[in-house]
Short mmCIF file of C-alpha atoms in Angstrom, two decimals:
data_model
loop_
_atom_site.label_atom_id
_atom_site.label_comp_id
_atom_site.label_asym_id
_atom_site.label_seq_id
_atom_site.Cartn_x
_atom_site.Cartn_y
_atom_site.Cartn_z
CA MET P 1 -32.57 -12.99 -71.95
CA ALA P 2 -29.51 -15.21 -70.56
CA VAL P 3 -28.37 -13.89 -67.76
CA ARG P 4 -24.64 -12.73 -67.94
CA PRO P 5 -22.00 -13.41 -64.78
CA GLY P 6 -21.12 -10.13 -62.94
CA ARG P 7 -17.94 -8.89 -63.95
CA VAL P 8 -14.96 -7.62 -61.20
CA GLY P 9 -14.17 -3.95 -61.53
CA GLN P 10 -10.75 -3.86 -63.36
CA SER P 11 -7.94 -1.03 -63.90
CA ASN P 12 -5.25 -0.57 -65.05
CA ARG P 13 -3.27 -1.74 -61.71
CA GLY P 14 -5.42 -4.97 -61.20
CA SER P 15 -9.00 -5.85 -59.72
CA VAL P 16 -10.50 -2.97 -58.01
CA SER P 17 -12.87 -3.66 -55.00
CA VAL P 18 -17.18 -3.13 -55.31
CA GLY P 19 -17.60 -2.15 -52.59
CA ALA P 20 -15.40 -0.06 -49.56
CA LYS P 21 -14.63 -2.63 -46.41
CA VAL P 22 -15.65 -1.70 -42.90
CA THR P 23 -12.89 -1.23 -40.61
CA SER P 24 -14.34 0.21 -37.42
CA GLN P 25 -14.51 -2.30 -34.99
CA PRO P 26 -15.68 -1.94 -30.74
CA VAL P 27 -12.46 -3.14 -28.40
CA THR P 28 -13.65 -3.93 -24.94
CA PHE P 29 -11.99 -3.24 -22.27
CA PRO P 30 -12.88 -5.32 -18.78
CA ALA P 31 -13.40 -3.62 -15.46
CA PRO P 32 -9.95 -3.53 -13.63
CA LYS P 33 -9.85 -6.10 -11.41
CA GLY P 34 -6.30 -7.05 -12.72
CA GLY P 35 -5.30 -3.43 -10.85
CA LEU P 36 -2.47 -1.62 -11.43
CA VAL P 37 0.34 -3.27 -13.66
CA THR P 38 3.10 -1.31 -14.87
CA THR P 39 5.58 -4.19 -16.20
CA ALA P 40 3.79 -5.72 -19.11
CA ASP P 41 5.64 -5.23 -22.12
CA MET P 42 3.76 -5.11 -25.65
CA ALA P 43 3.18 -8.54 -26.51
CA SER P 44 1.99 -9.41 -23.00
CA GLN P 45 -1.28 -6.71 -21.80
CA GLN P 46 -3.57 -8.25 -19.93
CA PRO P 47 -7.21 -7.44 -20.25
CA GLY P 48 -8.30 -6.04 -16.98
CA SER P 49 -5.54 -4.25 -15.62
CA ALA P 50 -5.00 -0.54 -15.65
CA SER P 51 -1.48 1.55 -16.62
CA VAL P 52 -2.91 4.08 -14.34
CA LEU P 53 -4.59 3.79 -11.50
CA ARG P 54 -4.95 6.71 -9.02
CA ASN P 55 -6.68 7.89 -6.04
CA PHE P 56 -8.83 4.38 -6.63
CA LEU P 57 -8.85 1.90 -4.03
CA PRO P 58 -8.41 -2.28 -5.87
CA THR P 59 -11.35 -4.67 -4.58
CA LEU P 60 -12.41 -8.33 -5.65
CA ILE P 61 -14.07 -6.96 -8.30
CA GLY P 62 -12.06 -3.80 -9.98
CA CYS P 63 -11.52 -0.89 -8.11
CA ARG P 64 -13.41 1.80 -6.02
CA ILE P 65 -12.71 5.82 -6.06
CA ARG P 66 -10.96 6.67 -2.37
CA GLY P 67 -12.92 9.10 -0.01
CA GLY P 68 -11.80 12.23 0.86
CA SER P 69 -9.60 13.24 4.22
CA VAL P 70 -10.33 15.67 7.06
CA LYS P 71 -7.71 17.28 9.57
CA GLU P 72 -8.42 15.72 13.03
CA GLY P 73 -5.45 16.74 15.00
CA LEU P 74 -2.50 19.28 15.23
CA ALA P 75 0.83 18.19 16.69
CA ALA P 76 1.86 21.18 19.46
CA ASP P 77 5.66 21.41 17.47
CA GLY P 78 4.75 21.40 14.42
CA LEU P 79 6.87 18.95 12.82
CA ASP P 80 6.25 16.43 9.85
CA LEU P 81 4.39 13.02 11.80
CA VAL P 82 6.74 10.23 11.00
CA SER P 83 5.84 7.37 12.66
CA ALA P 84 2.01 6.41 13.86
CA PHE P 85 1.57 3.18 16.05
CA LYS P 86 -1.38 2.02 18.03
CA TYR P 87 -2.27 0.51 22.08
CA LYS P 88 -4.62 -1.79 22.26
CA TYR P 89 -5.52 -3.85 25.20
CA GLY P 90 -9.37 -5.38 26.30
CA SER P 91 -12.01 -1.98 25.23
CA THR P 92 -9.07 0.13 24.88
CA GLU P 93 -7.47 1.38 21.75
CA LYS P 94 -5.65 4.40 21.42
CA LEU P 95 -3.53 6.31 18.13
CA PHE P 96 -0.30 8.08 18.84
CA MET P 97 1.46 9.95 16.02
CA ALA P 98 5.01 11.14 16.53
CA THR P 99 7.61 14.22 15.05
CA ALA P 100 11.28 13.42 15.63
CA SER P 101 10.33 15.28 18.96
CA ALA P 102 7.58 13.79 20.06
CA ILE P 103 4.84 11.71 21.12
CA TYR P 104 1.11 12.83 20.47
CA ASN P 105 -1.57 11.00 21.74
CA MET P 106 -4.19 11.02 18.17
CA THR P 107 -7.37 9.09 19.40
CA SER P 108 -9.39 12.06 19.93
CA PRO P 109 -7.13 15.51 19.43
CA ALA P 110 -8.28 19.23 19.18
CA ALA P 111 -9.90 19.89 15.95
CA PRO P 112 -7.23 22.13 13.71
CA PRO P 113 -6.01 24.38 13.93
CA THR P 114 -6.18 24.10 17.97
CA THR P 115 -2.98 21.71 18.88
CA THR P 116 -2.23 18.40 20.80
CA ALA P 117 0.43 19.02 23.58
CA ALA P 118 2.49 15.84 23.50
CA ASP P 119 2.63 12.75 25.50
CA VAL P 120 6.10 12.52 25.89
CA THR P 121 8.40 15.82 25.01
CA GLY P 122 12.31 16.09 24.45
CA LEU P 123 13.03 13.28 22.13
CA SER P 124 15.95 12.71 19.51
CA GLY P 125 14.13 10.86 16.65
CA GLY P 126 10.47 10.03 15.56
CA ASP P 127 11.75 6.39 14.03
CA TRP P 128 9.84 4.15 16.41
CA CYS P 129 9.33 0.71 16.29
CA THR P 130 6.66 -0.69 18.73
CA PHE P 131 5.50 -4.13 19.94
CA GLN P 132 3.27 -5.10 22.53
CA HIS P 133 3.86 -7.39 25.34
CA THR P 134 1.49 -9.00 27.98
CA ASN P 135 2.49 -9.69 31.38
CA ALA P 136 0.76 -10.91 35.03
CA GLY P 137 -2.13 -8.97 33.54
CA VAL P 138 -0.37 -5.76 32.30
CA SER P 139 0.24 -4.85 28.91
CA ASN P 140 2.93 -2.56 28.07
CA LEU P 141 3.19 -1.01 24.63
CA VAL P 142 7.07 -1.11 24.23
CA CYS P 143 8.24 1.82 21.97
CA LEU P 144 12.34 2.10 20.38
CA ASN P 145 13.54 4.61 18.47
CA GLY P 146 17.12 4.03 18.18
CA ALA P 147 17.65 7.63 19.92
CA ASN P 148 16.18 8.12 23.53
CA ASP P 149 15.31 5.62 26.15
CA ARG P 150 12.72 2.84 25.54
CA ARG P 151 9.56 3.82 26.74
CA LEU P 152 6.51 1.81 27.82
CA TYR P 153 3.04 2.83 27.64
CA ASN P 154 0.56 0.56 29.95
CA GLY P 155 -2.69 2.31 28.80
CA THR P 156 -2.93 5.31 31.13
CA SER P 157 1.00 6.54 31.19
CA TRP P 158 4.71 6.63 29.90
CA THR P 159 7.64 5.33 31.70
CA THR P 160 10.90 4.42 30.84
CA SER P 161 11.14 1.72 33.46
CA PRO P 162 12.09 -1.31 34.56
CA ALA P 163 15.59 -0.15 33.17
CA ILE P 164 17.17 -2.46 30.95
CA THR P 165 21.29 -3.01 31.92
CA PHE P 166 23.73 -4.28 29.92
CA ALA P 167 27.02 -6.56 30.65
CA ASP P 168 29.35 -4.18 27.73
CA ALA P 169 28.92 -0.72 27.12
CA THR P 170 25.72 -0.64 25.04
CA THR P 171 22.86 1.48 26.47
CA MET P 172 19.32 1.41 26.32
CA PRO P 173 19.34 4.50 23.89
CA GLN P 174 20.81 1.95 20.87
CA LEU P 175 18.38 -0.03 21.07
CA ASN P 176 16.47 0.64 17.86
CA TYR P 177 14.10 -2.40 17.20
CA GLY P 178 12.78 -5.26 19.45
CA TRP P 179 9.96 -7.79 19.33
CA LEU P 180 8.57 -10.69 20.96
CA PHE P 181 9.61 -14.04 20.45
CA LYS P 182 8.35 -16.90 23.02
CA ASN P 183 7.43 -14.22 25.51
CA ARG P 184 11.03 -13.17 25.05
CA GLN P 185 12.13 -9.52 24.37
CA PHE P 186 14.83 -9.21 21.32
CA PHE P 187 16.10 -6.00 20.86
CA LEU P 188 18.78 -5.19 17.75
CA LYS P 189 21.84 -2.45 18.58
CA ASN P 190 22.55 0.48 16.24
CA GLY P 191 25.09 -0.09 13.63
CA THR P 192 26.05 -3.41 14.84
CA LEU P 193 25.22 -6.98 14.42
CA ASP P 194 24.92 -7.84 18.09
CA ALA P 195 21.01 -8.34 19.18
CA TYR P 196 20.04 -9.03 22.42
CA TYR P 197 17.20 -10.38 24.61
CA LEU P 198 15.62 -10.59 27.84
CA SER P 199 14.41 -13.49 30.38
CA VAL P 200 11.12 -14.65 29.52
CA ASN P 201 8.10 -12.94 30.58
CA ALA P 202 10.90 -10.11 31.69
CA MET P 203 10.12 -6.64 30.97
CA GLY P 204 13.64 -5.34 32.02
CA GLY P 205 17.00 -6.20 33.74
CA ALA P 206 19.98 -7.86 32.31
CA ALA P 207 19.69 -8.30 28.60
CA VAL P 208 22.11 -10.77 27.47
CA VAL P 209 24.21 -10.35 24.00
CA PHE P 210 23.24 -12.40 21.00
CA PRO P 211 26.20 -11.66 18.79
CA LEU P 212 25.19 -12.65 14.97
CA GLY P 213 28.84 -11.12 13.16
CA GLY P 214 29.39 -14.52 12.74
CA VAL P 215 26.73 -15.36 10.79
CA MET P 216 25.94 -12.42 8.70
CA LYS P 217 28.52 -12.81 6.04
CA LYS P 218 27.97 -9.89 3.80
CA GLY P 219 28.14 -7.64 7.53
CA GLY P 220 26.62 -4.49 7.38
CA SER P 221 24.30 -4.08 10.50
CA LEU P 222 21.03 -5.46 11.86
CA MET P 223 18.01 -3.71 10.57
CA THR P 224 14.57 -5.74 11.96
CA GLY P 225 13.44 -8.98 13.29
CA PHE P 226 10.31 -10.62 13.42
CA SER P 227 8.89 -14.15 15.02
CA TRP P 228 7.42 -16.06 12.21
CA SER P 229 5.08 -20.08 12.39
CA LEU P 230 6.41 -22.33 9.54
CA GLU P 231 4.62 -25.12 8.57
CA SER P 232 7.35 -28.10 9.14
CA GLY P 233 4.87 -31.30 8.21
CA ASP P 234 4.48 -32.36 12.15
CA GLY P 235 2.65 -28.61 13.37
CA LEU P 236 3.88 -24.90 12.92
CA SER P 237 6.77 -24.39 14.32
CA ASP P 238 8.06 -20.86 15.50
CA MET P 239 11.17 -19.08 13.93
CA CYS P 240 13.12 -16.34 15.21
CA VAL P 241 14.09 -14.29 12.22
CA PHE P 242 17.01 -11.94 12.07
CA VAL P 243 17.24 -9.34 8.70
CA SER P 244 20.64 -7.52 8.09
CA THR P 245 20.85 -4.46 5.77
CA GLU P 246 22.43 -6.14 3.19
CA GLY P 247 19.30 -9.06 3.20
CA GLU P 248 20.73 -11.55 4.77
CA VAL P 249 17.74 -13.50 6.69
CA ALA P 250 19.02 -16.11 9.74
CA VAL P 251 16.74 -18.14 10.98
CA TYR P 252 16.33 -19.86 14.47
CA ALA P 253 14.41 -22.37 15.89
CA GLY P 254 14.20 -22.97 19.88
CA ASP P 255 13.36 -21.70 22.94
CA ASP P 256 16.23 -20.23 25.17
CA PRO P 257 19.29 -18.32 23.33
CA ALA P 258 21.70 -18.92 25.87
CA SER P 259 21.61 -22.88 24.35
CA ALA P 260 23.21 -23.89 20.79
CA SER P 261 21.35 -27.24 21.26
CA THR P 262 17.72 -25.53 22.08
CA PHE P 263 18.40 -22.44 20.04
CA ALA P 264 19.46 -23.85 16.56
CA LEU P 265 20.69 -21.74 13.41
CA LYS P 266 18.11 -23.65 10.63
CA GLY P 267 20.05 -21.49 8.13
CA VAL P 268 20.97 -18.13 6.38
CA TYR P 269 19.21 -16.65 3.18
CA GLN P 270 19.33 -13.92 1.21
CA ILE P 271 16.77 -11.37 -0.18
CA GLY P 272 16.91 -7.85 -1.79
CA LYS P 273 18.51 -5.39 0.69
CA PRO P 274 15.56 -4.03 3.26
CA LEU P 275 14.13 -0.75 3.11
CA GLY P 276 12.83 -0.02 6.23
CA LYS P 277 13.05 -1.83 9.82
CA ASN P 278 9.13 -1.17 9.43
CA ALA P 279 8.99 -2.38 6.01
CA TRP P 280 7.14 -5.89 6.32
CA ILE P 281 3.79 -7.26 7.91
CA ARG P 282 2.21 -10.62 7.94
CA ALA P 283 0.01 -11.85 5.64
CA GLY P 284 -1.61 -14.91 6.50
CA GLY P 285 0.81 -17.29 7.58
CA ASP P 286 3.47 -15.41 5.84
CA ILE P 287 5.81 -12.28 5.96
CA LEU P 288 5.86 -10.40 3.35
CA VAL P 289 9.09 -8.32 3.44
CA ALA P 290 9.48 -4.70 1.64
CA THR P 291 12.89 -5.20 0.11
CA SER P 292 14.66 -3.27 -3.39
CA ASP P 293 13.75 -6.46 -5.24
CA GLY P 294 9.96 -5.89 -4.29
CA LEU P 295 7.64 -7.22 -1.75
CA THR P 296 9.24 -10.58 -0.82
CA PRO P 297 7.38 -13.48 0.94
CA ILE P 298 9.73 -15.24 3.87
CA SER P 299 8.29 -18.61 3.08
CA GLN P 300 9.83 -18.38 -0.61
CA VAL P 301 13.64 -17.66 0.91
CA PHE P 302 13.72 -21.64 1.55
CA GLN P 303 13.23 -22.28 -2.20
CA ARG P 304 14.53 -19.91 -4.32
CA ASP P 305 17.85 -17.83 -4.47
CA ARG P 306 17.72 -13.95 -4.42
CA GLN P 307 16.96 -13.31 -8.44
CA ALA P 308 14.45 -15.59 -8.84
CA LEU P 309 12.60 -14.16 -5.81
CA SER P 310 11.60 -11.16 -7.88
CA LEU P 311 9.31 -14.01 -10.09
CA VAL P 312 6.85 -14.33 -6.82
CA SER P 313 7.74 -11.14 -5.67
CA VAL P 314 3.72 -9.68 -4.89
CA SER P 315 4.79 -6.34 -6.05
CA ARG P 316 5.66 -7.58 -9.17
CA PRO P 317 2.92 -5.59 -11.09
CA ILE P 318 4.09 -2.47 -10.25
CA GLU P 319 7.74 -3.71 -10.06
CA ASP P 320 8.80 -0.72 -12.32
CA ASP P 321 7.06 2.01 -10.10
CA TRP P 322 8.29 0.13 -7.06
CA LYS P 323 12.03 0.12 -8.11
CA LYS P 324 12.11 3.35 -9.04
CA ALA P 325 10.79 4.64 -5.40
CA ALA P 326 13.46 2.00 -3.87
CA ASN P 327 16.24 3.82 -5.97
CA ALA P 328 14.93 7.10 -4.93
CA THR P 329 14.97 6.86 -0.83
CA GLY P 330 17.44 3.70 -0.67
CA GLY P 331 14.90 3.25 2.84
CA GLY P 332 12.89 4.81 5.37
CA TRP P 333 9.74 2.53 3.99
CA THR P 334 6.90 1.41 6.38
CA LEU P 335 4.02 -0.78 5.70
CA THR P 336 0.92 -0.49 7.28
CA GLN P 337 -2.64 -2.84 7.07
CA TRP P 338 -5.97 -1.72 7.50
CA PRO P 339 -7.49 -5.10 8.60
CA GLU P 340 -11.29 -3.84 7.54
CA GLN P 341 -10.56 -3.05 4.71
CA ASN P 342 -8.26 -5.65 3.35
CA LEU P 343 -5.31 -3.05 2.37
CA VAL P 344 -2.34 -2.18 3.18
CA PHE P 345 -0.67 1.24 2.70
CA VAL P 346 3.00 1.22 1.50
CA THR P 347 4.76 4.70 2.26
CA PHE P 348 8.13 5.80 1.61
CA PRO P 349 10.11 9.13 2.22
CA GLU P 350 9.29 12.50 -0.29
CA ASN P 351 11.50 12.09 -2.92
CA THR P 352 11.55 13.66 -6.75
CA VAL P 353 11.17 10.88 -8.50
CA VAL P 354 7.83 8.74 -7.05
CA THR P 355 6.87 11.89 -5.73
CA ASP P 356 3.18 12.66 -3.35
CA THR P 357 2.67 8.62 -3.64
CA THR P 358 1.20 6.03 -1.17
CA PHE P 359 1.27 2.19 -2.96
CA VAL P 360 -1.76 0.26 -1.97
CA LEU P 361 -2.58 -3.66 -1.90
CA ASN P 362 -5.45 -5.26 -1.62
CA VAL P 363 -4.27 -8.52 0.50
CA LEU P 364 -6.78 -10.66 -0.56
CA ASN P 365 -6.16 -10.86 -4.72
CA GLY P 366 -2.47 -9.32 -4.43
CA ARG P 367 -3.78 -6.26 -6.39
CA TRP P 368 -2.60 -2.86 -6.45
CA SER P 369 -3.30 1.03 -7.04
CA THR P 370 -1.93 4.37 -6.15
CA VAL P 371 -2.93 7.25 -3.95
CA SER P 372 -2.31 10.68 -4.10
CA ASN P 373 -2.90 14.10 -2.93
CA TRP P 374 -2.48 13.25 1.05
CA ARG P 375 0.88 13.90 1.30
CA ALA P 376 1.30 10.73 3.61
CA LEU P 377 4.27 9.91 5.88
CA CYS P 378 2.64 7.52 8.18
CA TYR P 379 -0.86 5.49 8.37
CA GLY P 380 -2.55 4.07 11.49
CA THR P 381 -5.73 2.38 11.69
CA LEU P 382 -8.54 3.06 15.05
CA GLN P 383 -11.50 1.49 15.31
CA GLY P 384 -11.78 0.40 11.77
CA GLY P 385 -11.25 3.86 10.57
CA LEU P 386 -7.73 5.06 8.41
CA PHE P 387 -5.70 7.86 9.43
CA PHE P 388 -2.89 9.14 8.37
CA GLY P 389 0.34 11.84 9.52
CA SER P 390 1.65 14.44 7.11
CA ILE P 391 3.78 17.17 6.76
CA ASP P 392 4.32 20.24 9.42
CA GLY P 393 2.21 18.10 12.18
CA TYR P 394 -1.73 17.01 10.67
CA CYS P 395 -3.06 13.95 11.44
CA TRP P 396 -6.62 13.29 9.23
CA GLN P 397 -8.52 10.43 9.34
CA GLY P 398 -9.27 9.34 5.32
CA ASP P 399 -11.52 7.26 3.06
CA ILE P 400 -13.69 9.71 4.51
CA GLY P 401 -15.98 12.61 3.03
CA GLY P 402 -15.65 13.65 -0.72
CA THR P 403 -13.08 16.01 -0.63
CA ASP P 404 -9.43 16.45 0.83
CA ASP P 405 -10.26 19.10 3.75
CA GLY P 406 -12.65 20.69 1.59
CA MET P 407 -10.47 20.73 -1.65
CA THR P 408 -11.48 18.88 -4.31
CA PHE P 409 -9.53 15.54 -6.08
CA ALA P 410 -9.17 13.81 -9.22
CA ALA P 411 -9.39 10.04 -9.67
CA THR P 412 -8.08 8.04 -12.71
CA TYR P 413 -7.62 5.01 -14.63
CA LEU P 414 -6.16 4.02 -17.49
CA SER P 415 -6.65 0.67 -19.07
CA GLN P 416 -3.60 -1.08 -20.48
CA PHE P 417 -2.76 -0.44 -24.06
CA SER P 418 -4.27 -2.76 -26.70
CA PRO P 419 -3.96 -3.19 -30.27
CA ALA P 420 -7.19 -2.64 -32.12
CA GLY P 421 -5.83 -5.39 -34.81
CA GLN P 422 -2.50 -6.07 -35.65
CA PHE P 423 0.75 -5.19 -34.22
CA GLY P 424 1.65 -2.49 -36.15
CA GLN P 425 -1.38 -1.50 -37.43
CA ARG P 426 -1.96 2.40 -36.89
CA ALA P 427 -5.59 2.81 -35.24
CA THR P 428 -7.50 5.75 -34.34
CA ALA P 429 -10.05 5.52 -31.19
CA THR P 430 -13.43 8.00 -31.94
CA LEU P 431 -16.11 7.04 -29.83
CA ALA P 432 -15.70 5.31 -25.78
CA HIS P 433 -18.71 3.57 -23.90
CA MET P 434 -17.88 3.08 -20.22
CA TYR P 435 -20.14 1.72 -17.26
CA PHE P 436 -19.94 2.17 -13.79
CA ARG P 437 -21.89 1.14 -10.23
CA ALA P 438 -22.56 4.06 -8.14
CA LYS P 439 -25.08 4.89 -5.74
CA THR P 440 -26.13 8.21 -7.78
CA LYS P 441 -24.56 9.38 -11.49
CA PRO P 442 -21.11 10.89 -11.44
CA ASN P 443 -19.74 13.39 -13.88
CA VAL P 444 -17.22 11.21 -15.77
CA LEU P 445 -14.84 12.53 -18.57
CA LEU P 446 -13.72 9.59 -20.98
CA PHE P 447 -10.45 9.72 -22.88
CA ALA P 448 -8.04 7.47 -25.25
CA ARG P 449 -4.70 7.30 -24.89
CA ALA P 450 -2.27 5.90 -27.52
CA ASP P 451 1.45 4.85 -27.42
CA ASN P 452 1.81 4.69 -23.92
CA ASP P 453 0.79 8.10 -23.32
CA LYS P 454 -0.64 7.84 -19.70
CA THR P 455 -0.98 11.94 -19.37
CA THR P 456 -4.32 13.24 -17.99
CA PRO P 457 -6.49 15.60 -19.80
CA SER P 458 -8.12 18.57 -17.99
CA PHE P 459 -11.64 18.07 -16.24
CA SER P 460 -13.68 20.03 -14.28
CA SER P 461 -17.28 18.56 -13.82
CA VAL P 462 -17.20 17.92 -10.08
CA THR P 463 -19.38 14.75 -8.57
CA VAL P 464 -21.24 15.25 -5.56
CA GLY P 465 -22.44 12.33 -3.37
CA ASP P 466 -25.67 11.84 -2.22
CA SER P 467 -26.48 13.05 0.90
CA THR P 468 -29.36 12.01 2.18
CA ALA P 469 -28.95 8.16 0.66
CA SER P 470 -29.85 5.94 3.98
CA GLU P 471 -26.63 4.20 3.85
CA TRP P 472 -23.97 4.51 6.96
CA ASP P 473 -20.70 6.64 6.41
CA ILE P 474 -22.76 7.60 3.08
CA GLY P 475 -25.25 10.08 3.71
CA LEU P 476 -25.19 13.17 6.31
CA TRP P 477 -26.22 13.30 10.05
CA ASP P 478 -29.53 15.10 10.06
CA VAL P 479 -30.03 15.08 6.66
CA ALA P 480 -30.34 10.98 5.46
CA VAL P 481 -32.97 8.77 7.06
CA TRP P 482 -31.27 5.23 8.28
CA ASP P 483 -33.96 2.95 7.60
CA GLY P 484 -32.38 0.76 4.84
CA VAL P 485 -29.47 0.71 2.66
CA SER P 486 -29.16 2.76 -0.37
CA ASP P 487 -29.23 0.80 -4.18
CA GLN P 488 -26.08 0.53 -5.61
CA GLY P 489 -27.35 1.64 -9.97
CA ARG P 490 -25.97 0.83 -13.50
CA PHE P 491 -24.57 4.18 -15.48
CA ASP P 492 -23.34 4.39 -18.63
CA PHE P 493 -21.38 7.33 -20.59
CA ARG P 494 -20.81 7.58 -24.49
CA GLN P 495 -18.58 9.97 -25.41
CA ASN P 496 -16.21 11.01 -28.33
CA VAL P 497 -12.71 10.53 -27.83
CA ARG P 498 -9.77 10.72 -30.29
CA ALA P 499 -6.46 9.26 -30.29
CA SER P 500 -4.44 7.34 -33.07
CA GLY P 501 -1.44 5.39 -33.18
CA ASP P 502 0.09 1.71 -32.74
CA MET P 503 -1.25 0.64 -29.20
CA LEU P 504 -4.67 2.30 -27.76
CA ALA P 505 -5.71 2.56 -23.93
CA LEU P 506 -9.66 4.00 -22.44
CA GLY P 507 -9.64 5.93 -19.37
CA CYS P 508 -12.10 7.95 -17.32
CA VAL P 509 -11.18 11.12 -14.61
CA ILE P 510 -14.04 11.88 -11.96
CA ILE P 511 -13.68 14.43 -9.75
CA SER P 512 -14.85 13.86 -6.06
CA GLY P 513 -15.73 17.34 -4.46
CA GLY P 514 -19.11 17.10 -2.42
CA ASP P 515 -19.57 16.77 1.33
CA VAL P 516 -19.78 12.88 1.42
CA LYS P 517 -17.77 10.19 0.22
CA LEU P 518 -18.43 9.22 -3.48
CA SER P 519 -19.60 4.93 -4.23
CA THR P 520 -18.76 4.75 -7.90
CA GLU P 521 -16.66 1.69 -9.53
CA ILE P 522 -15.42 1.26 -12.94
CA ASP P 523 -17.26 -1.74 -14.99
CA LEU P 524 -16.63 -3.08 -18.48
CA GLY P 525 -15.47 -0.18 -21.19
CA THR P 526 -15.91 -0.78 -24.86
CA MET P 527 -13.87 1.99 -27.38
CA GLN P 528 -14.91 2.21 -31.24
CA VAL P 529 -11.57 1.80 -33.13
CA SER P 530 -10.69 2.51 -36.99
CA ILE P 531 -8.34 0.51 -38.49
CA GLY P 532 -6.01 1.90 -40.80
CA GLU P 533 -2.43 0.63 -42.57
CA ALA P 534 0.56 -1.09 -41.44
CA SER P 535 3.18 1.80 -39.62
CA ALA P 536 5.71 -0.10 -40.62
#
């Protein structure tokens, strides 16, 4: 019998599909080694980045959950600890924190609720600038706050001598900032465009005025300054940099400020308004300055105008959040490096727009995240550890243990939002699958979100780290056996999720609540998605 060709189903509306098409497909979300990104539009989402990365610290291969925090000290006056600074010379290393009225030695304070007595009292401001000057075998920490006499700390005691004298009506309490340039101390005066400098290697004595009113054309006052080494083609050239409140940057080169022929102005450049006198760091051979436009590399001011500087800003990935915080505070920012972890912590005053937040930067790859639940006002480091000052006079050690003073905390990740098919097609997430690297299996809640919804679902299942792990800073004393390094395993989770929209994102929540720090890192994730009709 002859074989008859098959027929396509017909209806009064035309041809009909014989079998239903498969509309479900997996969407892959790489590990978030791109860090937090809040500036991507719908058409330029970056795979491997996150729209939320809270209480994770950026690493070279992704991110790890931060450790907890422990109260280490309590200032006797009970005021907020607003600045932190360190003295280090030879084998001596000490950490100090200041309130608005006193300076406290927080190197080995009494455990709260016992209070720590102040080293220096009767002060009128806590916004200190510090730098170290070593001369004739003695290293002094030079401290200025713009409200009190300059303080010097030599490793054992505090003093206000030797005094600085001025030819005009200036007094020492008017000096609010200082730095060392070619073994010469430079200072800035409150609310003016005048700088002052001492003789080479001098700790005190007559200060000479160095006016910059004729250089800074936009007015304002001098806010900060620093020394900077620039590659000029025939080797490194040391520059002395002055920065005004209006973002003007005056760059000088030479040795003796008393002579225009030996201390010449190289140029005046424009950046965004700086966000604080301590809001800059050294990064390799460059200086990064926190401004209203972003975290600006000083090396770029020679090549670009202010409008173009935002394109090369280190904070470009989080520009939206950065500008929200800058507009809400206007100033008072501080940048603190944690060299042992290659991290930078960006703090700013408490506000109602960007609340309880610290920006965290990995300087090796320029990736960002945020830390919350610490209420940190200032950061410092001591012997490789991280410390921060908070409200009500408490000094904390951070990234240690698994709780914040015995309380659990949540770490949240949410990927960038991505279309599952073509733009305009409605998609529904049904099943999530994520991998994690960890030394102990965490408890994880997977979730999906649609169309820029960044809300975090509630989750209460706590993850407790392995107190018997044989790794330093992971296991507990008298519990762990220090005879090796615990292995990091790979764990995966499959959970039903539900979200529907044009753009979808995959997220997870981990609750840390044990005695030891978790070692959990986020790896690859996938999500099964059903694609429907166009939403237009």
